């Protein structure tokens, strides 16, 4: 299974490799990744398998890495495992076309053999996507656009019909809400309480809040939103779950919250097919710096299907 060239070998992750992976991460990205953060990312959600391949040099040092977080996803009503790729990195002196191609292909081939066909990520166009795209490893699905609007106060009927209030990440109504709306998200992470606890409550770098939307006369949730409030002027909507009919009320109530908090901007990511509805609400769009690509392996999901069905938010990243 190993492949060698230029005094480097590509192989699957072995226990203990995490020490070399976090050292390489700090060298490449100039930020410390603790072992606790690595475990949260790669072994969270009860994962028994680490989805990583490494490049090892002649001194048995890890000089390259291609990893992915396995996520429970839904695909037209079926539960599948999807992989969001992250922490793709190679030391400069080993960073050749051969190494990048072989590392990517070895990783993807091994996962496809196990029945995985959903691979995605949000690479930076300049540093990662362009070289891989030129080699035919990736196909861009769409440019990820940052939807933004100036915050105003909505004194509309939604203000009186709905109530937005803080929610506990362990509230069982989160699971009930997802069960009631999942058919509207044909290709998506399973956004239930288990996922939200791992992704947001247990995050090692950032703090998030979860808020519920419900009708004033009911205890049942009709929507929820995860917020990141650490920017002085901007309120970032990390994640949204909603019934189609409550999409607009949810955004209007969140904007009223942003107004009360003194925020100037409301920002979020959603697939481009949803942008016409956002535009009606006053959002404008600029490139976020990230691109949504797909692997070109013939057994992976096709571009058109991702454009038509894949639901993503800021929370699908590993860096926000």
Short mmCIF file of C-alpha atoms in Angstrom, two decimals:
data_model
loop_
_atom_site.label_atom_id
_atom_site.label_comp_id
_atom_site.label_asym_id
_atom_site.label_seq_id
_atom_site.Cartn_x
_atom_site.Cartn_y
_atom_site.Cartn_z
CA UNK A 1 0.00 0.00 0.00
CA UNK A 2 2.98 2.32 0.53
CA UNK A 3 4.40 4.34 -2.33
CA UNK A 4 7.90 5.85 -2.37
CA UNK A 5 9.59 8.59 -4.35
CA UNK A 6 12.15 11.27 -3.62
CA UNK A 7 12.97 9.53 -0.33
CA UNK A 8 9.38 9.88 0.90
CA UNK A 9 6.76 7.26 1.64
CA UNK A 10 2.98 7.64 1.70
CA UNK A 11 1.06 5.48 4.15
CA UNK A 12 -2.10 5.38 6.24
CA UNK A 13 -2.19 6.92 9.71
CA UNK A 14 -0.79 4.81 12.55
CA UNK A 15 -1.40 5.42 16.28
CA UNK A 16 1.13 7.94 17.51
CA UNK A 17 1.34 9.81 14.20
CA UNK A 18 -0.70 12.60 15.75
CA UNK A 19 2.44 13.93 17.45
CA UNK A 20 4.14 14.43 14.09
CA UNK A 21 0.93 15.75 12.51
CA UNK A 22 0.48 18.53 15.09
CA UNK A 23 4.18 19.48 14.79
CA UNK A 24 3.78 19.74 11.02
CA UNK A 25 0.56 21.75 11.41
CA UNK A 26 2.33 24.37 13.53
CA UNK A 27 5.21 24.53 11.06
CA UNK A 28 2.95 25.01 8.03
CA UNK A 29 0.12 27.10 9.48
CA UNK A 30 2.03 28.94 12.25
CA UNK A 31 -0.57 27.97 14.86
CA UNK A 32 -0.40 25.34 17.55
CA UNK A 33 -2.82 22.45 17.28
CA UNK A 34 -2.89 20.71 20.63
CA UNK A 35 -3.31 16.96 20.88
CA UNK A 36 -6.68 17.60 22.53
CA UNK A 37 -7.81 19.60 19.48
CA UNK A 38 -6.53 16.87 17.15
CA UNK A 39 -8.49 14.23 19.10
CA UNK A 40 -11.63 16.38 19.05
CA UNK A 41 -11.35 16.82 15.29
CA UNK A 42 -10.33 13.36 14.15
CA UNK A 43 -11.69 11.10 16.90
CA UNK A 44 -14.77 13.04 17.95
CA UNK A 45 -18.33 11.84 17.32
CA UNK A 46 -17.22 8.40 18.53
CA UNK A 47 -15.01 7.79 15.48
CA UNK A 48 -13.13 4.51 15.70
CA UNK A 49 -11.01 5.18 12.61
CA UNK A 50 -8.70 8.09 11.83
CA UNK A 51 -9.10 9.12 8.19
CA UNK A 52 -5.58 10.39 7.48
CA UNK A 53 -2.63 9.58 5.27
CA UNK A 54 0.86 10.87 5.92
CA UNK A 55 4.07 11.45 3.98
CA UNK A 56 7.12 10.14 5.86
CA UNK A 57 10.71 11.00 4.95
CA UNK A 58 13.87 8.88 5.16
CA UNK A 59 14.19 9.72 8.88
CA UNK A 60 10.63 8.52 9.58
CA UNK A 61 9.49 12.12 10.15
CA UNK A 62 6.02 13.18 9.05
CA UNK A 63 6.48 15.79 6.31
CA UNK A 64 3.03 15.65 4.71
CA UNK A 65 -0.56 14.97 5.69
CA UNK A 66 -4.00 14.63 4.09
CA UNK A 67 -6.84 14.19 6.55
CA UNK A 68 -10.61 14.16 6.72
CA UNK A 69 -13.29 14.32 9.38
CA UNK A 70 -15.90 11.55 9.00
CA UNK A 71 -19.41 12.91 9.40
CA UNK A 72 -22.82 11.30 9.58
CA UNK A 73 -24.71 12.59 6.56
CA UNK A 74 -28.04 12.07 4.85
CA UNK A 75 -28.24 11.38 1.13
CA UNK A 76 -31.78 11.29 -0.29
CA UNK A 77 -33.10 9.65 2.87
CA UNK A 78 -30.19 7.25 3.41
CA UNK A 79 -27.57 7.64 6.12
CA UNK A 80 -24.04 7.72 4.75
CA UNK A 81 -20.54 8.65 5.88
CA UNK A 82 -19.16 11.78 4.25
CA UNK A 83 -15.64 13.11 4.55
CA UNK A 84 -14.75 16.78 4.90
CA UNK A 85 -11.07 17.06 4.01
CA UNK A 86 -8.80 19.27 6.07
CA UNK A 87 -5.21 19.89 7.15
CA UNK A 88 -3.73 19.12 3.74
CA UNK A 89 -0.07 20.10 4.17
CA UNK A 90 3.37 19.17 2.86
CA UNK A 91 6.77 20.58 3.77
CA UNK A 92 8.05 22.77 0.90
CA UNK A 93 11.02 20.58 -0.05
CA UNK A 94 8.71 17.56 -0.47
CA UNK A 95 5.91 19.56 -2.12
CA UNK A 96 6.11 18.29 -5.69
CA UNK A 97 3.39 17.42 -8.18
CA UNK A 98 4.09 13.71 -7.71
CA UNK A 99 3.69 13.87 -3.93
CA UNK A 100 0.49 15.91 -4.03
CA UNK A 101 -1.09 13.71 -6.68
CA UNK A 102 -0.09 10.45 -5.01
CA UNK A 103 -1.17 11.60 -1.55
CA UNK A 104 -4.59 12.68 -2.80
CA UNK A 105 -5.17 9.62 -4.98
CA UNK A 106 -4.03 7.13 -2.34
CA UNK A 107 -6.33 8.69 0.23
CA UNK A 108 -9.40 8.90 -2.01
CA UNK A 109 -8.91 5.45 -3.54
CA UNK A 110 -8.75 3.84 -0.10
CA UNK A 111 -11.99 5.50 1.03
CA UNK A 112 -13.90 4.79 -2.19
CA UNK A 113 -13.07 1.10 -1.74
CA UNK A 114 -14.95 1.32 1.57
CA UNK A 115 -18.04 2.76 -0.10
CA UNK A 116 -17.50 6.45 0.65
CA UNK A 117 -18.42 8.75 -2.24
CA UNK A 118 -19.02 12.13 -0.59
CA UNK A 119 -15.83 14.18 -0.27
CA UNK A 120 -15.82 17.93 0.17
CA UNK A 121 -13.95 20.78 1.81
CA UNK A 122 -13.40 24.52 1.63
CA UNK A 123 -9.82 25.11 0.49
CA UNK A 124 -8.24 28.45 -0.17
CA UNK A 125 -8.14 28.91 -3.93
CA UNK A 126 -4.54 30.11 -4.23
CA UNK A 127 -2.78 27.80 -1.79
CA UNK A 128 -4.51 24.50 -2.40
CA UNK A 129 -7.21 24.41 -5.04
CA UNK A 130 -5.34 25.79 -8.06
CA UNK A 131 -2.46 23.24 -8.01
CA UNK A 132 -4.85 20.33 -7.43
CA UNK A 133 -7.29 21.63 -10.04
CA UNK A 134 -4.54 21.92 -12.65
CA UNK A 135 -3.62 18.28 -12.01
CA UNK A 136 -7.25 17.21 -12.41
CA UNK A 137 -7.63 16.09 -8.79
CA UNK A 138 -10.40 18.55 -7.94
CA UNK A 139 -13.30 20.07 -9.81
CA UNK A 140 -14.74 23.28 -8.40
CA UNK A 141 -18.43 23.07 -7.58
CA UNK A 142 -18.94 26.72 -6.73
CA UNK A 143 -17.28 29.75 -5.21
CA UNK A 144 -18.33 30.13 -1.59
CA UNK A 145 -19.83 33.60 -1.22
CA UNK A 146 -20.12 35.48 2.03
CA UNK A 147 -23.68 36.79 2.34
CA UNK A 148 -23.76 40.05 4.28
CA UNK A 149 -26.25 42.80 5.08
CA UNK A 150 -26.41 45.93 7.17
CA UNK A 151 -28.42 45.24 10.29
CA UNK A 152 -31.81 46.89 10.61
CA UNK A 153 -34.78 46.27 12.93
CA UNK A 154 -37.80 44.42 11.50
CA UNK A 155 -41.05 45.66 13.05
CA UNK A 156 -43.06 43.16 11.00
CA UNK A 157 -45.60 40.49 11.83
CA UNK A 158 -42.83 37.91 12.37
CA UNK A 159 -41.76 39.92 15.40
CA UNK A 160 -45.03 39.04 17.13
CA UNK A 161 -45.69 35.55 15.74
CA UNK A 162 -42.30 34.05 16.63
CA UNK A 163 -39.96 33.99 19.57
CA UNK A 164 -36.17 33.61 19.42
CA UNK A 165 -34.52 32.48 22.64
CA UNK A 166 -31.33 30.79 23.87
CA UNK A 167 -31.27 27.00 23.74
CA UNK A 168 -29.26 24.33 25.52
CA UNK A 169 -27.15 22.15 23.20
CA UNK A 170 -28.59 19.09 24.97
CA UNK A 171 -32.23 20.02 24.46
CA UNK A 172 -33.99 16.98 22.95
CA UNK A 173 -36.15 19.21 20.79
CA UNK A 174 -33.13 19.67 18.51
CA UNK A 175 -33.44 16.02 17.45
CA UNK A 176 -37.18 16.40 16.92
CA UNK A 177 -36.66 19.49 14.80
CA UNK A 178 -34.10 17.73 12.59
CA UNK A 179 -36.42 14.73 12.16
CA UNK A 180 -39.20 17.04 11.02
CA UNK A 181 -37.13 18.96 8.44
CA UNK A 182 -34.50 16.50 7.17
CA UNK A 183 -36.45 15.68 4.01
CA UNK A 184 -35.85 19.27 2.90
CA UNK A 185 -32.08 18.73 3.08
CA UNK A 186 -31.41 15.85 0.63
CA UNK A 187 -27.62 16.02 1.00
CA UNK A 188 -26.42 17.33 4.34
CA UNK A 189 -24.68 16.66 7.60
CA UNK A 190 -27.16 15.16 10.05
CA UNK A 191 -27.76 18.27 12.12
CA UNK A 192 -29.03 16.67 15.31
CA UNK A 193 -28.09 17.33 18.94
CA UNK A 194 -25.16 14.91 18.86
CA UNK A 195 -23.59 16.81 15.99
CA UNK A 196 -24.20 20.26 17.46
CA UNK A 197 -22.69 19.25 20.81
CA UNK A 198 -19.51 18.01 19.12
CA UNK A 199 -19.15 20.76 16.54
CA UNK A 200 -20.01 23.77 18.71
CA UNK A 201 -20.28 23.05 22.43
CA UNK A 202 -17.05 21.02 22.56
CA UNK A 203 -15.01 23.20 20.17
CA UNK A 204 -11.48 23.86 21.41
CA UNK A 205 -10.93 27.32 19.90
CA UNK A 206 -14.21 29.23 19.68
CA UNK A 207 -17.40 29.82 21.66
CA UNK A 208 -20.84 29.54 20.07
CA UNK A 209 -24.44 30.02 21.13
CA UNK A 210 -27.49 28.13 19.91
CA UNK A 211 -30.86 29.88 19.69
CA UNK A 212 -34.28 28.42 18.98
CA UNK A 213 -37.16 29.76 16.92
CA UNK A 214 -40.69 28.83 17.95
CA UNK A 215 -44.16 30.20 17.61
CA UNK A 216 -45.13 32.19 20.68
CA UNK A 217 -48.02 29.87 21.53
CA UNK A 218 -45.99 26.65 21.18
CA UNK A 219 -43.03 24.90 22.80
CA UNK A 220 -42.05 23.09 19.59
CA UNK A 221 -39.05 24.34 17.65
CA UNK A 222 -39.58 25.48 14.07
CA UNK A 223 -35.98 26.55 13.53
CA UNK A 224 -32.62 27.08 15.18
CA UNK A 225 -29.44 29.03 14.56
CA UNK A 226 -25.88 28.77 15.90
CA UNK A 227 -24.22 32.15 16.40
CA UNK A 228 -20.64 33.32 16.74
CA UNK A 229 -20.56 36.73 18.44
CA UNK A 230 -16.87 37.42 19.04
CA UNK A 231 -16.54 39.98 16.24
CA UNK A 232 -17.27 43.48 17.57
CA UNK A 233 -19.39 44.59 14.62
CA UNK A 234 -20.44 41.34 12.94
CA UNK A 235 -22.82 38.57 13.96
CA UNK A 236 -21.89 35.35 12.16
CA UNK A 237 -24.60 32.75 11.56
CA UNK A 238 -22.65 29.50 11.75
CA UNK A 239 -25.53 27.08 11.23
CA UNK A 240 -29.24 27.11 10.48
CA UNK A 241 -31.95 24.46 10.62
CA UNK A 242 -35.46 25.42 9.56
CA UNK A 243 -38.70 24.51 7.86
CA UNK A 244 -38.85 26.17 4.42
CA UNK A 245 -41.72 28.37 5.61
CA UNK A 246 -39.73 29.61 8.63
CA UNK A 247 -36.52 30.55 6.78
CA UNK A 248 -37.44 34.22 6.44
CA UNK A 249 -38.86 34.58 9.99
CA UNK A 250 -35.69 32.98 11.40
CA UNK A 251 -33.41 35.43 9.60
CA UNK A 252 -35.56 38.42 10.54
CA UNK A 253 -35.62 37.45 14.21
CA UNK A 254 -31.86 36.89 14.21
CA UNK A 255 -31.36 40.29 12.62
CA UNK A 256 -33.47 41.89 15.34
CA UNK A 257 -31.24 40.14 17.89
CA UNK A 258 -28.17 41.50 16.12
CA UNK A 259 -29.70 44.99 16.28
CA UNK A 260 -30.24 44.67 20.04
CA UNK A 261 -26.64 43.46 20.47
CA UNK A 262 -25.35 46.52 18.63
CA UNK A 263 -23.98 44.57 15.67
CA UNK A 264 -23.63 46.36 12.34
CA UNK A 265 -23.44 43.37 9.98
CA UNK A 266 -25.14 40.01 9.62
CA UNK A 267 -23.06 37.36 7.80
CA UNK A 268 -23.59 33.76 6.72
CA UNK A 269 -22.76 31.13 4.12
CA UNK A 270 -25.41 29.23 2.21
CA UNK A 271 -25.34 27.40 -1.17
CA UNK A 272 -25.64 29.68 -4.18
CA UNK A 273 -29.00 28.18 -5.16
CA UNK A 274 -30.42 29.80 -1.99
CA UNK A 275 -29.03 33.24 -2.76
CA UNK A 276 -32.10 34.61 -4.62
CA UNK A 277 -34.09 34.30 -1.38
CA UNK A 278 -31.29 35.98 0.58
CA UNK A 279 -31.13 38.77 -1.99
CA UNK A 280 -34.82 39.50 -1.38
CA UNK A 281 -33.96 40.00 2.29
CA UNK A 282 -31.28 42.56 1.43
CA UNK A 283 -28.14 40.44 1.45
CA UNK A 284 -25.22 41.18 -0.86
CA UNK A 285 -22.47 38.73 -1.78
CA UNK A 286 -18.69 38.81 -1.97
CA UNK A 287 -16.19 35.94 -2.36
CA UNK A 288 -15.30 34.45 1.02
CA UNK A 289 -11.88 33.27 -0.11
CA UNK A 290 -12.98 29.62 0.02
CA UNK A 291 -14.01 27.33 -2.82
CA UNK A 292 -16.25 24.26 -2.65
CA UNK A 293 -14.67 21.52 -4.81
CA UNK A 294 -15.29 17.82 -5.39
CA UNK A 295 -12.88 14.99 -5.97
CA UNK A 296 -12.74 13.98 -9.64
CA UNK A 297 -12.56 10.28 -8.79
CA UNK A 298 -15.21 8.65 -11.01
CA UNK A 299 -16.93 6.97 -8.05
CA UNK A 300 -17.55 10.22 -6.15
CA UNK A 301 -20.64 12.38 -6.21
CA UNK A 302 -21.00 14.57 -9.28
CA UNK A 303 -20.81 18.35 -9.47
CA UNK A 304 -24.41 18.82 -10.64
CA UNK A 305 -25.80 16.82 -7.74
CA UNK A 306 -23.80 18.83 -5.21
CA UNK A 307 -24.99 22.09 -6.76
CA UNK A 308 -28.61 20.90 -6.67
CA UNK A 309 -28.78 19.26 -3.24
CA UNK A 310 -25.79 19.85 -0.97
CA UNK A 311 -26.60 22.07 2.01
CA UNK A 312 -23.67 23.78 3.69
CA UNK A 313 -23.07 26.63 6.13
CA UNK A 314 -20.05 28.23 7.80
CA UNK A 315 -20.19 25.36 10.27
CA UNK A 316 -19.20 22.83 7.63
CA UNK A 317 -15.68 24.25 7.82
CA UNK A 318 -13.07 23.33 10.41
CA UNK A 319 -11.61 26.84 10.69
CA UNK A 320 -14.55 29.08 11.73
#
